[in-house]
Coordinates of C-alpha atoms in Angstrom, one line a residue:
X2 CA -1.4 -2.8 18.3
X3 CA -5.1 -2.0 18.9
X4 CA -8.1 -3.8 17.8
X5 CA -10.4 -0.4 16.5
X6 CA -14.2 -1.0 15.3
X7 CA -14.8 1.0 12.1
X8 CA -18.0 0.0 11.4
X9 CA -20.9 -1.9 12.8
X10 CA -19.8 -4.7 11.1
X11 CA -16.0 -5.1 10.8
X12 CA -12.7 -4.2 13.0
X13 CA -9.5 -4.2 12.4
X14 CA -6.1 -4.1 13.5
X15 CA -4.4 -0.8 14.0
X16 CA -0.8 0.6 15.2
X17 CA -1.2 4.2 16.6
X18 CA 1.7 6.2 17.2
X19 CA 3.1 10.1 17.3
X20 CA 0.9 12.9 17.5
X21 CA 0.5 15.9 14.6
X22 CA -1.8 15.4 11.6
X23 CA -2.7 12.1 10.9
X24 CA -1.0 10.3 8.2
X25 CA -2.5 6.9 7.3
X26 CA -0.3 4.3 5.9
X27 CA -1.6 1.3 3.9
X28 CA -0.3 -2.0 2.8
X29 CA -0.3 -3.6 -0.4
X30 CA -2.2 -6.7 -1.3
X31 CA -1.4 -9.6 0.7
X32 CA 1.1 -7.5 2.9
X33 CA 0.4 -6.6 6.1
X34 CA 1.3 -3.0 8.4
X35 CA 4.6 -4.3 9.4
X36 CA 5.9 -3.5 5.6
X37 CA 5.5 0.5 7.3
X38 CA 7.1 0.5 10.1
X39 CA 10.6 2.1 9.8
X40 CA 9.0 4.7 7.5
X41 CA 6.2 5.0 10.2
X42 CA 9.4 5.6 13.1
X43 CA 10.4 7.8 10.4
X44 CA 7.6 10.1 10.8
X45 CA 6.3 9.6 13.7
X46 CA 8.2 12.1 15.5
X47 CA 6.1 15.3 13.6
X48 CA 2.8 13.3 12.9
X49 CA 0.4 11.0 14.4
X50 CA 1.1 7.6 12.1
X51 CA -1.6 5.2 11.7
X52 CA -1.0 1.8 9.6
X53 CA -3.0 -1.0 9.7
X54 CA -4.2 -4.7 8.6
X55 CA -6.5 -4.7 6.1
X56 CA -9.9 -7.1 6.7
X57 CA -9.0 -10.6 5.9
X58 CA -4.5 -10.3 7.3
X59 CA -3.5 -11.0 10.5
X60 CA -5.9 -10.2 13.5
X61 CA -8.2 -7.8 11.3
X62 CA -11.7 -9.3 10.5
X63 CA -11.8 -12.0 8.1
X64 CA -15.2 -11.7 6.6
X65 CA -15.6 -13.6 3.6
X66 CA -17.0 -10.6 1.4
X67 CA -16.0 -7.4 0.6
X68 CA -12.7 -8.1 -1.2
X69 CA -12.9 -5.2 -3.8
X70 CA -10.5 -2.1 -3.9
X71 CA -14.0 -0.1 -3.8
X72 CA -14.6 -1.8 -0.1
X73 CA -11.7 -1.1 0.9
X74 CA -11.5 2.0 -0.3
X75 CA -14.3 2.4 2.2
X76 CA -12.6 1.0 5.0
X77 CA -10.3 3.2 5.1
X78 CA -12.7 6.4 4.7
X79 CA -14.4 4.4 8.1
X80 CA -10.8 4.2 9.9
X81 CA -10.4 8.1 8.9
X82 CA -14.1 9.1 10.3
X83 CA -13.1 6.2 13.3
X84 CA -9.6 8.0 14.2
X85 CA -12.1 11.3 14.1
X86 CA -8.7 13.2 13.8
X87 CA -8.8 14.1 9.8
X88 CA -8.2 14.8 7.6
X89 CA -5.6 12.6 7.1
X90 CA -2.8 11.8 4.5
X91 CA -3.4 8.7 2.7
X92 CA 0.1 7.0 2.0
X93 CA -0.3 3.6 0.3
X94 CA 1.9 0.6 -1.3
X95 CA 0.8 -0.8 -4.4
X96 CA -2.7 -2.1 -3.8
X97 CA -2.7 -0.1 -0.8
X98 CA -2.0 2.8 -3.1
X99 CA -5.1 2.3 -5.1
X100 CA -7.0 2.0 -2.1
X101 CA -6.0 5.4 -0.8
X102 CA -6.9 7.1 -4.2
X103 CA -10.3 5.2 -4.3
X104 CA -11.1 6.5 -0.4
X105 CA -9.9 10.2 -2.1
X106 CA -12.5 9.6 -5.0
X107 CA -15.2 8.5 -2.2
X108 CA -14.9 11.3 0.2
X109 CA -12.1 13.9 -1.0
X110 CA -13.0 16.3 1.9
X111 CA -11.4 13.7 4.5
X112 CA -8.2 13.7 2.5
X113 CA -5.7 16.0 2.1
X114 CA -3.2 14.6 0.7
X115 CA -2.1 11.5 -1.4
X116 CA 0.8 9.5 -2.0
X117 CA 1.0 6.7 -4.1
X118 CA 3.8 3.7 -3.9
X119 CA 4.2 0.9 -6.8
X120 CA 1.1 1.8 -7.3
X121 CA -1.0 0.2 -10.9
X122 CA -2.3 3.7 -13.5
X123 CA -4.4 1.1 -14.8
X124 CA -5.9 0.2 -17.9
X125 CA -3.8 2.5 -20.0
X126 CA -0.3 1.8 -18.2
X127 CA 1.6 -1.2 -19.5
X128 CA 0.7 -5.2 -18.4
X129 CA 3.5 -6.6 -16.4
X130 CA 5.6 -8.5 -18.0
X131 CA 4.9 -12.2 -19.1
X132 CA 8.0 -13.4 -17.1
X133 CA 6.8 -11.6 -14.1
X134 CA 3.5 -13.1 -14.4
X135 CA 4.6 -16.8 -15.4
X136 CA 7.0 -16.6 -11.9
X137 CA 4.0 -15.4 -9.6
X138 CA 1.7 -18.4 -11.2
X139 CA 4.4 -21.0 -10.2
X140 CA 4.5 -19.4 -6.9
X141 CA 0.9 -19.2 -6.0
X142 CA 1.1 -23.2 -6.5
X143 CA 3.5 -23.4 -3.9
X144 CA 2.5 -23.8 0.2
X145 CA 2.9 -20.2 2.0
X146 CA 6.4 -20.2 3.0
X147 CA 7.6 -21.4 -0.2
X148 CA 5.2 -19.0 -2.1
X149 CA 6.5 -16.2 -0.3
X150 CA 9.9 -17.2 -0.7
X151 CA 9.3 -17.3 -4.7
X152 CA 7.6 -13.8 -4.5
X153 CA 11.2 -12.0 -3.1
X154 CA 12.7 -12.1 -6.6
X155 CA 9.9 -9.9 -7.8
X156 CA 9.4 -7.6 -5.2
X157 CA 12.9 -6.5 -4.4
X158 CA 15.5 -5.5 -6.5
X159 CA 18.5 -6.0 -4.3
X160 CA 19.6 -8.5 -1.4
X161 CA 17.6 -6.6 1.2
X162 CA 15.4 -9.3 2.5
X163 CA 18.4 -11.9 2.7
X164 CA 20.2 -9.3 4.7
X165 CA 17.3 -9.4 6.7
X166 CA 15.3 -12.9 6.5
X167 CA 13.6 -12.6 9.7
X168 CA 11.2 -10.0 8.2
X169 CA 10.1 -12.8 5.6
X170 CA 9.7 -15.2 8.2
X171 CA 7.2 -13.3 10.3
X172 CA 5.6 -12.1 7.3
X173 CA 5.1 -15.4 6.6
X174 CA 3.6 -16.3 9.9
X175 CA 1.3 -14.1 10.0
X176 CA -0.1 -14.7 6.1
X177 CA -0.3 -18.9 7.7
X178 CA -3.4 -17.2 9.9
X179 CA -6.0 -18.7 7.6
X180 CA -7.1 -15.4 5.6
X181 CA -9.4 -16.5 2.8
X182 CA -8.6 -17.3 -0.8
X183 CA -10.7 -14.3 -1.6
X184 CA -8.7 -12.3 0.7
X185 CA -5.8 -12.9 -1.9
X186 CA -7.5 -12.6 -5.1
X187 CA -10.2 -10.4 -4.8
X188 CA -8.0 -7.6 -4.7
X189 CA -5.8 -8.2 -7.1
X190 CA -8.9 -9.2 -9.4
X191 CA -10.1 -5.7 -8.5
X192 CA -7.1 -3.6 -9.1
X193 CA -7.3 -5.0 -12.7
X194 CA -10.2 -3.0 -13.5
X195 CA -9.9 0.1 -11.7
X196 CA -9.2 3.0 -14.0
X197 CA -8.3 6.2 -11.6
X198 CA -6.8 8.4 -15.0
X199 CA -10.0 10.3 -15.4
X200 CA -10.8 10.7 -11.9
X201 CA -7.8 11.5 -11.1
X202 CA -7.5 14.7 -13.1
X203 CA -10.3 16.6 -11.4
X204 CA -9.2 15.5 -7.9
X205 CA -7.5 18.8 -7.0
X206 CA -6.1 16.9 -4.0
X207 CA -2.0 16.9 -3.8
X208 CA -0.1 14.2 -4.4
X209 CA 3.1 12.8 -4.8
X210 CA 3.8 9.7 -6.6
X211 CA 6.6 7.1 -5.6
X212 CA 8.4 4.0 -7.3
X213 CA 10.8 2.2 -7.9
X214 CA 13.0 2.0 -10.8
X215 CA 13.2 -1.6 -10.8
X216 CA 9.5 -2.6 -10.7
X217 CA 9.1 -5.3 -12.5
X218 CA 5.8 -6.3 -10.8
X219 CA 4.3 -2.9 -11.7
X220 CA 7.0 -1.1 -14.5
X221 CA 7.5 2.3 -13.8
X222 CA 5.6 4.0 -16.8
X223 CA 2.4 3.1 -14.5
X224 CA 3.8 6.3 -12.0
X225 CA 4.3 8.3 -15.3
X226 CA 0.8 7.8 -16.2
X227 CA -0.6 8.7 -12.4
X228 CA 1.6 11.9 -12.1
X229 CA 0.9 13.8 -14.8
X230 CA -3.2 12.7 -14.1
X231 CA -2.3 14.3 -11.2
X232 CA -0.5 17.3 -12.7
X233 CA 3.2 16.3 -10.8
X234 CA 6.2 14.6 -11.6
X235 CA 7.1 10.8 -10.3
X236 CA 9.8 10.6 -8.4
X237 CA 11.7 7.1 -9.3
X238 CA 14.0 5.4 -6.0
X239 CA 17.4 4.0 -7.5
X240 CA 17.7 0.4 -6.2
X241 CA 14.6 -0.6 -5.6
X242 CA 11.7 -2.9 -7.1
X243 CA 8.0 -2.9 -6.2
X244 CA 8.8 -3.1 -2.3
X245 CA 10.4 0.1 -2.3
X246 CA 8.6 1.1 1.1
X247 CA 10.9 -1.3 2.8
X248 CA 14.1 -1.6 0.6
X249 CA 14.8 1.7 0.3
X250 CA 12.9 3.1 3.7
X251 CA 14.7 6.0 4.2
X252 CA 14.6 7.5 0.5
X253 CA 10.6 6.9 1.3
X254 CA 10.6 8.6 4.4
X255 CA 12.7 11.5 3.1
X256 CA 10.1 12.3 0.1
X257 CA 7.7 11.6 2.5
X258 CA 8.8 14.3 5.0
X259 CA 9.1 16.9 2.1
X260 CA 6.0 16.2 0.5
X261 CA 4.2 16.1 3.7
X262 CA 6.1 19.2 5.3
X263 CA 5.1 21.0 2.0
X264 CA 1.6 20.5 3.5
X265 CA 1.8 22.3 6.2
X266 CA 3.1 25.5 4.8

């Protein structure tokens, strides 16, 4: 991990590794890089992988502005123009998702390719559903670890994070850093009025568009709605909810290395 300085007024925390075209990997709201990283070992071996902590998690810059998808949309057109290797594939999760299609709206030419994860269609997709939402309000009562604990049953769809609880717990530790409220609900705030359909449609930028077809955070019709903006077909991963990028890494990583190889030709 390296500490890069994007802009005069903000740094953030960056994992750098392989060597190719760059492909920039970005977490979803209140998740941090280390959701990437066996799809970034993945492809790592053909392409120079860059993920990263978003301002406000872990050892990023806390600032306590700036919590919108549009600034960070910009933060990562900075980390592109900082890495001065683009352009770059913009791979994101969820929120992270909706960042990399609002730093595609803001400067297209530094982008070359898109691909979206769990990712909200907006307005016009469906609202999650009222279950979903009543469990995330009794969570966000809760202290961190317990919240986070409360969170699993929405995000995954299988046992895969009590197979592997050590990836909660240091998830957990590093969300315990002191990150502003804002950091937390600014984002999401934001995400609820971003409307990419329209925009989306005169892109001309390729894209591929992920998710799981378990989502109950983010129901699948929302990757319906994205793809054919975007003039493609969703692909939807068996066994696997709205943290598909870690519960079923290697189904990622395999559309990933198509989609990306597809590129190239």
């Amino acid at each position: 991990m390296t500490r890069l300085q994007i802009s005069p007024d903000l740094s953030l925390d960056v994992a750098d590794q392989g060597d190719g075209p760059l492909v920039i990997l970005i977490a979803g709201g209140m998740m941090d890089m280390d959701q990437w990283e066996l799809v970034a070992d993945a492809l790592s071996d053909a392409y120079r992988v860059v993920r990263y902590d978003q301002r406000g998690i872990g050892e990023s810059d806390q600032p306590t502005e700036g919590y919108t998808v549009d600034q960070f949309a910009e933060d990562a057109v900075n980390l592109i123009k900082a890495l001065d290797s683009g352009p770059a594939v913009l791979i994101g999760n969820s929120l992270g998702g909706t960042v990399a299609l609002g730093a595609a709206f803001l400067e297209p030419g530094l982008v070359r390719g898109i691909v979206t994860c769990a990712t909200n269609a907006g307005s016009t997709g469906p609202p999650t559903p009222p279950e979903t939402m009543q469990h995330m309000m009794r969570g966000a009562q809760l202290p961190v670890p317990q919240a986070a604990a409360a969170m699993m049953d929405i995000l995954f769809a299988t046992d895969f994070i009590d197979e592997h609880p050590h990836m909660l717990d240091e998830a957990v530790e590093k969300r315990s850093k002191g990150a502003p409220m804002i950091a937390t609900l600014g984002p999401l705030q934001s995400v609820l009025t971003f409307d990419p359909i329209e925009r989306l449609k005169t892109l001309n930028i390729p894209m591929l568009v992920l998710h799981g077809e378990e989502d109950v955070l983010v129901p699948p019709d929302h990757a319906q709605l994205l793809a054919e903006a975007a003039g493609t077909e969703p692909i939807l991963i068996p066994n696997a909810g709205h943290a598909l990028v870690v519960e079923q890494s290697d189904a990622v990583a395999q559309n990933l290395t198509t989609f990306l190889s597809e590129l190239n030709e």
